[in-house]
PDB file of C-alpha atoms in Angstrom:
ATOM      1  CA  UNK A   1      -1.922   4.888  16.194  1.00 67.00           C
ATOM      2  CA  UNK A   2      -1.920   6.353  12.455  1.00 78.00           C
ATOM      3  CA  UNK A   3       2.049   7.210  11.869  1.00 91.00           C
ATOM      4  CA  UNK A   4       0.819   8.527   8.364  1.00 95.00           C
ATOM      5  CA  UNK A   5      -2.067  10.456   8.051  1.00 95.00           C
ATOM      6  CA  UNK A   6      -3.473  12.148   5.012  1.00 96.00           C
ATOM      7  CA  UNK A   7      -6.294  14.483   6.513  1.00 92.00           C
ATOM      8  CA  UNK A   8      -7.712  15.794   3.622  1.00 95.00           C
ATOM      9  CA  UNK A   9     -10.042  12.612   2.243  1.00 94.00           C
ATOM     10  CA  UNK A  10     -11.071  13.985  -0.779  1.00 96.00           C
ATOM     11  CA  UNK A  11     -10.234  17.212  -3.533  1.00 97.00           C
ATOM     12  CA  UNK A  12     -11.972  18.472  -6.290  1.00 97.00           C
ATOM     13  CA  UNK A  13      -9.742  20.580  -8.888  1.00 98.00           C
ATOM     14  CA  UNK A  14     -10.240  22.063 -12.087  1.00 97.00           C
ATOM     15  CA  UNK A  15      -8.491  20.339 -15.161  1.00 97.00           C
ATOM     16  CA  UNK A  16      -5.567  22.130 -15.895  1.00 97.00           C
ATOM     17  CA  UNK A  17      -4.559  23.405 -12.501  1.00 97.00           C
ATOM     18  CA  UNK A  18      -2.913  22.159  -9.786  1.00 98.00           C
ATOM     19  CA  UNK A  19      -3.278  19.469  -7.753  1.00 98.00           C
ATOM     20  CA  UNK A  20      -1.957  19.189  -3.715  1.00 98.00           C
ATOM     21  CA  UNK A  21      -2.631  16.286  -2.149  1.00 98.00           C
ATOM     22  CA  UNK A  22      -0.596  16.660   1.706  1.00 98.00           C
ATOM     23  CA  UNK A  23       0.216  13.964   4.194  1.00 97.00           C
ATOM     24  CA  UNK A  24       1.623  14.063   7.643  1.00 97.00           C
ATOM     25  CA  UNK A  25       3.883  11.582   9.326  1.00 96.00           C
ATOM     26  CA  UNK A  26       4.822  11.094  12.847  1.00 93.00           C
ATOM     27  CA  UNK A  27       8.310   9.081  12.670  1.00 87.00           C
ATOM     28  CA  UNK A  28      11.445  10.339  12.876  1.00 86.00           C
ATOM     29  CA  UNK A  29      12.599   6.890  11.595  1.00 87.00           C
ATOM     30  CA  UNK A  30      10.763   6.926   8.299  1.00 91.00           C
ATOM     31  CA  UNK A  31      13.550   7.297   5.779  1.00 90.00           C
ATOM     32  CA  UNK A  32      11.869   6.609   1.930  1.00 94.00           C
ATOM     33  CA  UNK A  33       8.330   7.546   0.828  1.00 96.00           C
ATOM     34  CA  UNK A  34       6.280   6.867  -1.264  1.00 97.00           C
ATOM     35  CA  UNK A  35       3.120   7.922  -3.391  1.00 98.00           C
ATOM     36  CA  UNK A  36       0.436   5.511  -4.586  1.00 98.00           C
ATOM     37  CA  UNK A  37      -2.039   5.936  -6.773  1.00 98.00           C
ATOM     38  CA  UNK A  38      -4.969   4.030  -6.916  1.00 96.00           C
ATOM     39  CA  UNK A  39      -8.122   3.007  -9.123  1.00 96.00           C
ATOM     40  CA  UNK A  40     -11.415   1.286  -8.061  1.00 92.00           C
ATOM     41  CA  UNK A  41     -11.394  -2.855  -8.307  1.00 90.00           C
ATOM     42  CA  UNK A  42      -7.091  -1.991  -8.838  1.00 94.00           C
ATOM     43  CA  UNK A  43      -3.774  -2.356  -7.110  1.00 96.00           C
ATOM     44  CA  UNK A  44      -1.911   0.653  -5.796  1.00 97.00           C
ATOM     45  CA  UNK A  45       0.380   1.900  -8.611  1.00 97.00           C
ATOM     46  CA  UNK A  46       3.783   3.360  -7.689  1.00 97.00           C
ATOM     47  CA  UNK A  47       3.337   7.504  -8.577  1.00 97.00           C
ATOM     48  CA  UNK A  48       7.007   8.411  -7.734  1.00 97.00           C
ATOM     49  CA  UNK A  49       9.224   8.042  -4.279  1.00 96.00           C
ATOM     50  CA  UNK A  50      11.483  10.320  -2.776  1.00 96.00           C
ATOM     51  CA  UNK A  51      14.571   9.664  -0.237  1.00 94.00           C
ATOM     52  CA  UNK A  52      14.844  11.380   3.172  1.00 93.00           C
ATOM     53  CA  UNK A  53      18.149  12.837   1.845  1.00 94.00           C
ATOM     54  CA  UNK A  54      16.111  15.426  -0.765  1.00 96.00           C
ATOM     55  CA  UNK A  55      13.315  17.915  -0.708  1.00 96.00           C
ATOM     56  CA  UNK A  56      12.202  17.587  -3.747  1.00 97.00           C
ATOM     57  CA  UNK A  57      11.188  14.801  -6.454  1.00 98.00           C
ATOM     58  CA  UNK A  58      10.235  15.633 -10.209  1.00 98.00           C
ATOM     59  CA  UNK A  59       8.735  13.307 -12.529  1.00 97.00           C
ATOM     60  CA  UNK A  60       6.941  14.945 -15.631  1.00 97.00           C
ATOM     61  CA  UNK A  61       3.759  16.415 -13.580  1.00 98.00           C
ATOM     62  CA  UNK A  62       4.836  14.726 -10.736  1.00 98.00           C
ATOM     63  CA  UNK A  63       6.422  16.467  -7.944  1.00 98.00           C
ATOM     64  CA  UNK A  64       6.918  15.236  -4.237  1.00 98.00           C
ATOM     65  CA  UNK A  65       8.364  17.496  -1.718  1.00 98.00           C
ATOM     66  CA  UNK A  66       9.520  16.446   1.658  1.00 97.00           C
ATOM     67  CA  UNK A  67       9.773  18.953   4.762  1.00 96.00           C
ATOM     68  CA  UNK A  68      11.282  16.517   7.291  1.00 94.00           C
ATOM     69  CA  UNK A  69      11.399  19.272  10.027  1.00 94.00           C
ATOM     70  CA  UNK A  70       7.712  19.476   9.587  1.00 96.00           C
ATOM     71  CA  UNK A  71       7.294  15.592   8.816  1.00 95.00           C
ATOM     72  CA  UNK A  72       4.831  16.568   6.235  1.00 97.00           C
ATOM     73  CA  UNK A  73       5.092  15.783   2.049  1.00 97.00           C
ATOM     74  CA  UNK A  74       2.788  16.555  -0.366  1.00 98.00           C
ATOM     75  CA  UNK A  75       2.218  15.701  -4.180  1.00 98.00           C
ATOM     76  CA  UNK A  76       1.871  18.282  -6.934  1.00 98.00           C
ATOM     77  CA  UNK A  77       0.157  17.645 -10.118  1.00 98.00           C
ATOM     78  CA  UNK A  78       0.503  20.003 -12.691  1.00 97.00           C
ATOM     79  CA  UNK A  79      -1.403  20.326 -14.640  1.00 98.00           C
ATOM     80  CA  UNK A  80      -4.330  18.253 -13.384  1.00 98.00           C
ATOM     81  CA  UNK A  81      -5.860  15.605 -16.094  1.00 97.00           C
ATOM     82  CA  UNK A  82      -9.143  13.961 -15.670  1.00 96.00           C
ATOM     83  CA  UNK A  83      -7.251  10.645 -15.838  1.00 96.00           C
ATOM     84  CA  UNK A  84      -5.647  11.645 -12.995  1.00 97.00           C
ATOM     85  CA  UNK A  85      -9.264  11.305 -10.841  1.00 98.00           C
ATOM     86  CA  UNK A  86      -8.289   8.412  -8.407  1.00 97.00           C
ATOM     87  CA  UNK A  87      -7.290   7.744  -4.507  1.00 97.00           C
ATOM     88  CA  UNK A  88      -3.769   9.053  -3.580  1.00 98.00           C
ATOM     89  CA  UNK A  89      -2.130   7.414  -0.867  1.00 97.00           C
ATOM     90  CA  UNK A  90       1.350   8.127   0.776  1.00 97.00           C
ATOM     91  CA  UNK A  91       3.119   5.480   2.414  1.00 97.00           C
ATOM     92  CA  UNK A  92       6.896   5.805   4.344  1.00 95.00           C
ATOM     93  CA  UNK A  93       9.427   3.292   5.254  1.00 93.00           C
ATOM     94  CA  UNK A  94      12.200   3.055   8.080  1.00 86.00           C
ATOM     95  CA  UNK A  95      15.747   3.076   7.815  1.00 78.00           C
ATOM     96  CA  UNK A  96      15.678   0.278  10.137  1.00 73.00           C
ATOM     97  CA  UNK A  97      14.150  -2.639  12.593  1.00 73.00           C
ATOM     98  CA  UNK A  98      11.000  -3.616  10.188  1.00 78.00           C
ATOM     99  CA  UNK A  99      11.104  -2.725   6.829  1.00 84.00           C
ATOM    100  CA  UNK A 100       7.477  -2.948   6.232  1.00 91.00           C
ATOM    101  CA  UNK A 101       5.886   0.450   4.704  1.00 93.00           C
ATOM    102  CA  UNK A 102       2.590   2.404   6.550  1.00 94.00           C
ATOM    103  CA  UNK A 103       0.515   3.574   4.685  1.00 96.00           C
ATOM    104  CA  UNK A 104      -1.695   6.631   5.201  1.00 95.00           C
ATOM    105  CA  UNK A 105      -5.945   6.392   4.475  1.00 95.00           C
ATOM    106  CA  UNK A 106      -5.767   7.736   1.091  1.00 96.00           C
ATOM    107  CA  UNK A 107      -7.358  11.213  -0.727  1.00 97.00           C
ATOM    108  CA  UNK A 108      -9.851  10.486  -3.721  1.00 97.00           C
ATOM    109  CA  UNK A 109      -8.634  13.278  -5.823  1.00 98.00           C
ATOM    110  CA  UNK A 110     -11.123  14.575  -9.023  1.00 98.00           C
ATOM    111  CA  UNK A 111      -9.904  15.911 -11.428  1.00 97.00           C
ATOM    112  CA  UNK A 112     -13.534  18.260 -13.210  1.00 96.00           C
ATOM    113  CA  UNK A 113     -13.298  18.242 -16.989  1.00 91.00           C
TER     114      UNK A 113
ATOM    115  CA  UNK B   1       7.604  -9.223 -17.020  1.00 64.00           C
ATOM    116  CA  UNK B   2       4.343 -10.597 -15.475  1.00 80.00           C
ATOM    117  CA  UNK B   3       3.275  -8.520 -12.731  1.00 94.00           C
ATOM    118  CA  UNK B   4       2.087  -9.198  -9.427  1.00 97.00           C
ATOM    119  CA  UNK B   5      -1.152 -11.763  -9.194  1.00 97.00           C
ATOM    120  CA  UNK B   6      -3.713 -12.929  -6.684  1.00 98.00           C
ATOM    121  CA  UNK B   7      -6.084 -15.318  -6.782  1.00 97.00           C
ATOM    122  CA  UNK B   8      -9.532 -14.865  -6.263  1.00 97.00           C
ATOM    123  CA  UNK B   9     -10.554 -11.288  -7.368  1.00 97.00           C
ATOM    124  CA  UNK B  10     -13.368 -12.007  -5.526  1.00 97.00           C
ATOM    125  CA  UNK B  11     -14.719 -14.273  -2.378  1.00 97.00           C
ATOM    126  CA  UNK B  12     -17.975 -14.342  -0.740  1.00 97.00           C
ATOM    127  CA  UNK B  13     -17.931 -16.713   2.546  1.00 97.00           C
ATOM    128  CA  UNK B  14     -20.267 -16.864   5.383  1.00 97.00           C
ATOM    129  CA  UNK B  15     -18.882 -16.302   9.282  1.00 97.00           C
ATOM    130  CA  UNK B  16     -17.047 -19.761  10.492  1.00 96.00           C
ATOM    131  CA  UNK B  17     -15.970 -21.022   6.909  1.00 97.00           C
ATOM    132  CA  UNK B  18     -12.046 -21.274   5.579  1.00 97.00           C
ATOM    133  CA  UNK B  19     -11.087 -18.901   2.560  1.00 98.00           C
ATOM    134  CA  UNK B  20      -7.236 -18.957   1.085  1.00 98.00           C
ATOM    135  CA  UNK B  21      -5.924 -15.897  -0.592  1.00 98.00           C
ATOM    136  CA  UNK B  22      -2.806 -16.371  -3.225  1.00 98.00           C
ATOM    137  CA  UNK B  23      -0.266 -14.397  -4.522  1.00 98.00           C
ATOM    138  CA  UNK B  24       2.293 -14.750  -6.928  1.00 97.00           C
ATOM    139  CA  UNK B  25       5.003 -12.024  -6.808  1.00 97.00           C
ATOM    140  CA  UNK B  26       7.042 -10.747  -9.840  1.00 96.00           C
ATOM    141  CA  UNK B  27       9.485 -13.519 -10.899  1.00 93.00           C
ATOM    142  CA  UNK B  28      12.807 -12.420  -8.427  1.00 92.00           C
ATOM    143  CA  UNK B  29      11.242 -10.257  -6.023  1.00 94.00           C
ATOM    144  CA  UNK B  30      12.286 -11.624  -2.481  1.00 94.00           C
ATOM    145  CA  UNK B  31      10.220  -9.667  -0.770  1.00 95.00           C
ATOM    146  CA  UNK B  32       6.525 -10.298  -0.619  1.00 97.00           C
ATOM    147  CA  UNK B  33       4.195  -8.335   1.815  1.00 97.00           C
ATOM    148  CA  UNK B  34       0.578  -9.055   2.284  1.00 98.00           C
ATOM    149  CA  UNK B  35      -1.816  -5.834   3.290  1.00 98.00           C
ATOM    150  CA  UNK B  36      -5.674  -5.360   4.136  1.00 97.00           C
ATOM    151  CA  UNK B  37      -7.665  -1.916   3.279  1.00 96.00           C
ATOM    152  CA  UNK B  38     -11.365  -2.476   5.083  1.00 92.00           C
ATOM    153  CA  UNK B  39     -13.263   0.723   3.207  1.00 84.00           C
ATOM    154  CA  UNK B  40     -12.539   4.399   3.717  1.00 80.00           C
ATOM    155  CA  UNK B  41      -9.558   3.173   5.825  1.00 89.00           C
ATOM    156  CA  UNK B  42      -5.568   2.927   5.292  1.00 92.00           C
ATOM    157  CA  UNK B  43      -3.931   0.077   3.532  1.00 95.00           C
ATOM    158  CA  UNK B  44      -3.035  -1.835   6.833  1.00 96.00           C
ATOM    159  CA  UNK B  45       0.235  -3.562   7.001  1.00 96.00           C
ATOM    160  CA  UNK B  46       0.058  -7.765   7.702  1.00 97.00           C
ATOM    161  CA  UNK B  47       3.057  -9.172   7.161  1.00 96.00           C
ATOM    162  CA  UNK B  48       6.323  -9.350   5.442  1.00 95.00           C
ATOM    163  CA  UNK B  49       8.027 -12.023   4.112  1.00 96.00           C
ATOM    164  CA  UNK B  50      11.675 -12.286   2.522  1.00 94.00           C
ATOM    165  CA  UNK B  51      12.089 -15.332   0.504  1.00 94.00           C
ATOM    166  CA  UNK B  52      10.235 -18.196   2.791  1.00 94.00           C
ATOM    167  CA  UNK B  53      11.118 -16.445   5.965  1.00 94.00           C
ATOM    168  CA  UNK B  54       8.355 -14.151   7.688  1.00 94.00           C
ATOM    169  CA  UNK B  55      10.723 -11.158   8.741  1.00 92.00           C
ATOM    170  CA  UNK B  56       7.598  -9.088  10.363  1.00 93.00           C
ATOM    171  CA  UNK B  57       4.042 -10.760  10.995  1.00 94.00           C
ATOM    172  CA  UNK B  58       3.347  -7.878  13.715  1.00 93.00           C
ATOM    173  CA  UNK B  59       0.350  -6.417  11.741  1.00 94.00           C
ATOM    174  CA  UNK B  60      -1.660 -10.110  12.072  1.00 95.00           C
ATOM    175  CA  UNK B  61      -4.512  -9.906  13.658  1.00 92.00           C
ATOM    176  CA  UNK B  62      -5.021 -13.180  15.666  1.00 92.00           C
ATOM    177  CA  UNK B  63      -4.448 -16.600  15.412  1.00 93.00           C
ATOM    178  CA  UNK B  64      -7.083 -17.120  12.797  1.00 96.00           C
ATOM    179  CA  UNK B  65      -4.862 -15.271  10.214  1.00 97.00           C
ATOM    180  CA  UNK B  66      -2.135 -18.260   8.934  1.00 97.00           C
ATOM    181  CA  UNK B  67       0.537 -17.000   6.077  1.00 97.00           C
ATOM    182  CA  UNK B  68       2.891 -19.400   3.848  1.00 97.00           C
ATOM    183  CA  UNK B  69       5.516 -18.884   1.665  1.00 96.00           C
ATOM    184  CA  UNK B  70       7.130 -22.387   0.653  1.00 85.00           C
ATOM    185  CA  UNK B  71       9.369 -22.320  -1.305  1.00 87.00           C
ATOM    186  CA  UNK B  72       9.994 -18.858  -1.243  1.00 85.00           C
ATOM    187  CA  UNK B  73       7.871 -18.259  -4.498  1.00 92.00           C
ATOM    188  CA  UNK B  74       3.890 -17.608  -3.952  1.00 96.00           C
ATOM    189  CA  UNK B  75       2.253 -17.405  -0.962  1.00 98.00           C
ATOM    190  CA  UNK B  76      -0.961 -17.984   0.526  1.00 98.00           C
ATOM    191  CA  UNK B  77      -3.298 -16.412   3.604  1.00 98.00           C
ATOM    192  CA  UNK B  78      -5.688 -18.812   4.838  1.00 98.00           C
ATOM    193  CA  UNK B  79      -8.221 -17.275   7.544  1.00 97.00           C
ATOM    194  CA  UNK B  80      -9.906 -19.806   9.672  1.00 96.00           C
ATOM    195  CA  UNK B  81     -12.662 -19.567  10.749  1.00 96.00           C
ATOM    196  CA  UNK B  82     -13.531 -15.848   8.917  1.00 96.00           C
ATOM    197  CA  UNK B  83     -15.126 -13.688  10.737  1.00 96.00           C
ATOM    198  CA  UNK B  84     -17.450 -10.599  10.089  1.00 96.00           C
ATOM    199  CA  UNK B  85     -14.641  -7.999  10.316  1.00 95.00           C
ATOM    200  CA  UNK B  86     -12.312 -10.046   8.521  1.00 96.00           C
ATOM    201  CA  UNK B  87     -14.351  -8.599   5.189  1.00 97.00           C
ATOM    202  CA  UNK B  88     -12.153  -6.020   3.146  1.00 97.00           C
ATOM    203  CA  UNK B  89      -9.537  -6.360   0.190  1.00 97.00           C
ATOM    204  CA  UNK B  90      -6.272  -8.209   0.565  1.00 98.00           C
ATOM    205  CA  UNK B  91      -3.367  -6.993  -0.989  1.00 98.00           C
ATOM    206  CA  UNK B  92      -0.528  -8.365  -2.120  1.00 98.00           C
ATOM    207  CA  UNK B  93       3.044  -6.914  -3.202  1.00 97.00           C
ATOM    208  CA  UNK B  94       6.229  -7.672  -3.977  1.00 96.00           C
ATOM    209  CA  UNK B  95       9.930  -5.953  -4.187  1.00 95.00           C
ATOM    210  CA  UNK B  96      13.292  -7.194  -5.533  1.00 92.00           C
ATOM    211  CA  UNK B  97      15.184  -5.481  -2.437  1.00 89.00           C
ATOM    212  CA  UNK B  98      14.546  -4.422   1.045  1.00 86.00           C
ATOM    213  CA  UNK B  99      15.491  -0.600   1.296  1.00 86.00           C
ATOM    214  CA  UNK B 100      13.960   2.466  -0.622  1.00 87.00           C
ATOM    215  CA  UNK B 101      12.481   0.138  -3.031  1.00 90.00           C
ATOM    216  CA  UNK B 102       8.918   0.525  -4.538  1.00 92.00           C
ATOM    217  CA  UNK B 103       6.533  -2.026  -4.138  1.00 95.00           C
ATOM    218  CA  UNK B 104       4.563  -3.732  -6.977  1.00 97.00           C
ATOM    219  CA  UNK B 105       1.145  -4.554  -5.986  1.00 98.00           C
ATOM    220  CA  UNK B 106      -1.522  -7.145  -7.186  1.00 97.00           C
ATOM    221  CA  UNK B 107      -5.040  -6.404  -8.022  1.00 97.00           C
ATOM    222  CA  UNK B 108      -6.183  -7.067  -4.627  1.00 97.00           C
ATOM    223  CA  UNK B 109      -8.582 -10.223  -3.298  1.00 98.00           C
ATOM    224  CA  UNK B 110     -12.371  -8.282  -2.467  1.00 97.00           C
ATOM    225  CA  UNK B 111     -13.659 -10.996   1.109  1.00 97.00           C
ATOM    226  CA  UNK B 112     -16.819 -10.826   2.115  1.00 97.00           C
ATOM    227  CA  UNK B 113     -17.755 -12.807   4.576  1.00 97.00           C
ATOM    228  CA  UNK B 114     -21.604 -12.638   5.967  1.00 96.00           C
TER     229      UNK B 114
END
């Protein structure tokens, strides 16, 4: 039973234009997510979080926006770099019980010079 | 700050032998959590450990799966005997807290076992 799913497993954008990468959750208990991002033979690098509390996260090109009602979030890049060519994954935590985080399957987003 | 570390990068084992993962966390982090991606998949959850204590091991897979944390410092996965599906790359992580904090992860150990 995937309780995060990222349907879209890959995306091909232009450099210079946006990036959406979208993932779906199914519980009502996660409260924190996250976004990974990840290069081959590398860790998972922390991309930028955002708490159930908000709608919207900004780092520089980063942006994560959370639509609880709809249990979906998604990750803007703007604009899109070629160094930003890698797998994106979203991962969500509960307030509560376990504290361990799911993780979704990941999108390999590339980023075309 | 050194970051998180595992140990191998890489193993290549046939079916029935013993392989041990490590992991150092970050230098404070109480919370250490081991994961699995097998390719194309999701970064599957193992278990979670908070200082030497194993606070969630629900996302083991069987008895052949064995996790340590002495000590409450590194910790180690030891599969025996490894299997064919037990091939994929082991993560490691680490946080200082429990709640809405971001986890740091290692490189990742690459199994194969044939």
């Amino acid at each position: 039973d995937q309780q995060v799913k990222q349907n879209s497993p890959s995306l091909s954008v232009q450099e210079g234009r946006i990036s959406i990468l979208n993932c779906d959750y199914t519980n009502s208990m996660f409260d924190y997510f996250l976004w990974y991002k990840k290069y081959p033979a590398e860790g998972p690098t922390f991309l930028i979080s955002i708490s159930s509390i908000k709608d919207k996260n900004e780092d520089g090109r980063f942006t994560v926006f959370l639509n609880k009602s709809a249990k979906h979030l998604s990750l803007h890049i703007v604009p899109s770099q070629p160094g930003d060519s890698a797998v994106y994954f979203c991962a969500a935590q509960p307030t509560s019980g376990t504290y361990k985080y799911i993780f979704g399957t990941g999108t390999r987003l590339k980023v075309l010079a | 700050e050194a970051g998180v570390t595992q140990f191998p990068s890489h193993s290549v084992i046939e079916k029935g032998q013993t392989v041990t993962l490590r992991c150092d966390p970050i230098s404070g982090h109480d919370n250490l959590y081991w994961y699995r991606r097998v390719m194309g998949k999701e970064i599957k959850f193992l278990l979670h450990f908070v200082k030497e204590s194993k606070q969630d091991e629900s996302g083991m897979p069987n008895n052949r799966f064995l996790a340590e944390r002495t000590g409450g410092t590194y910790s180690t996965l030891k599969v025996q005997p490894a299997e064919l599906e037990d091939s994929g790359v082991y993560f490691c992580a680490s946080s200082r807290g429990l709640l809405n904090e971001k986890l740091f992860f290692g490189s990742g150990t690459q199994l194969s076992v044939l």
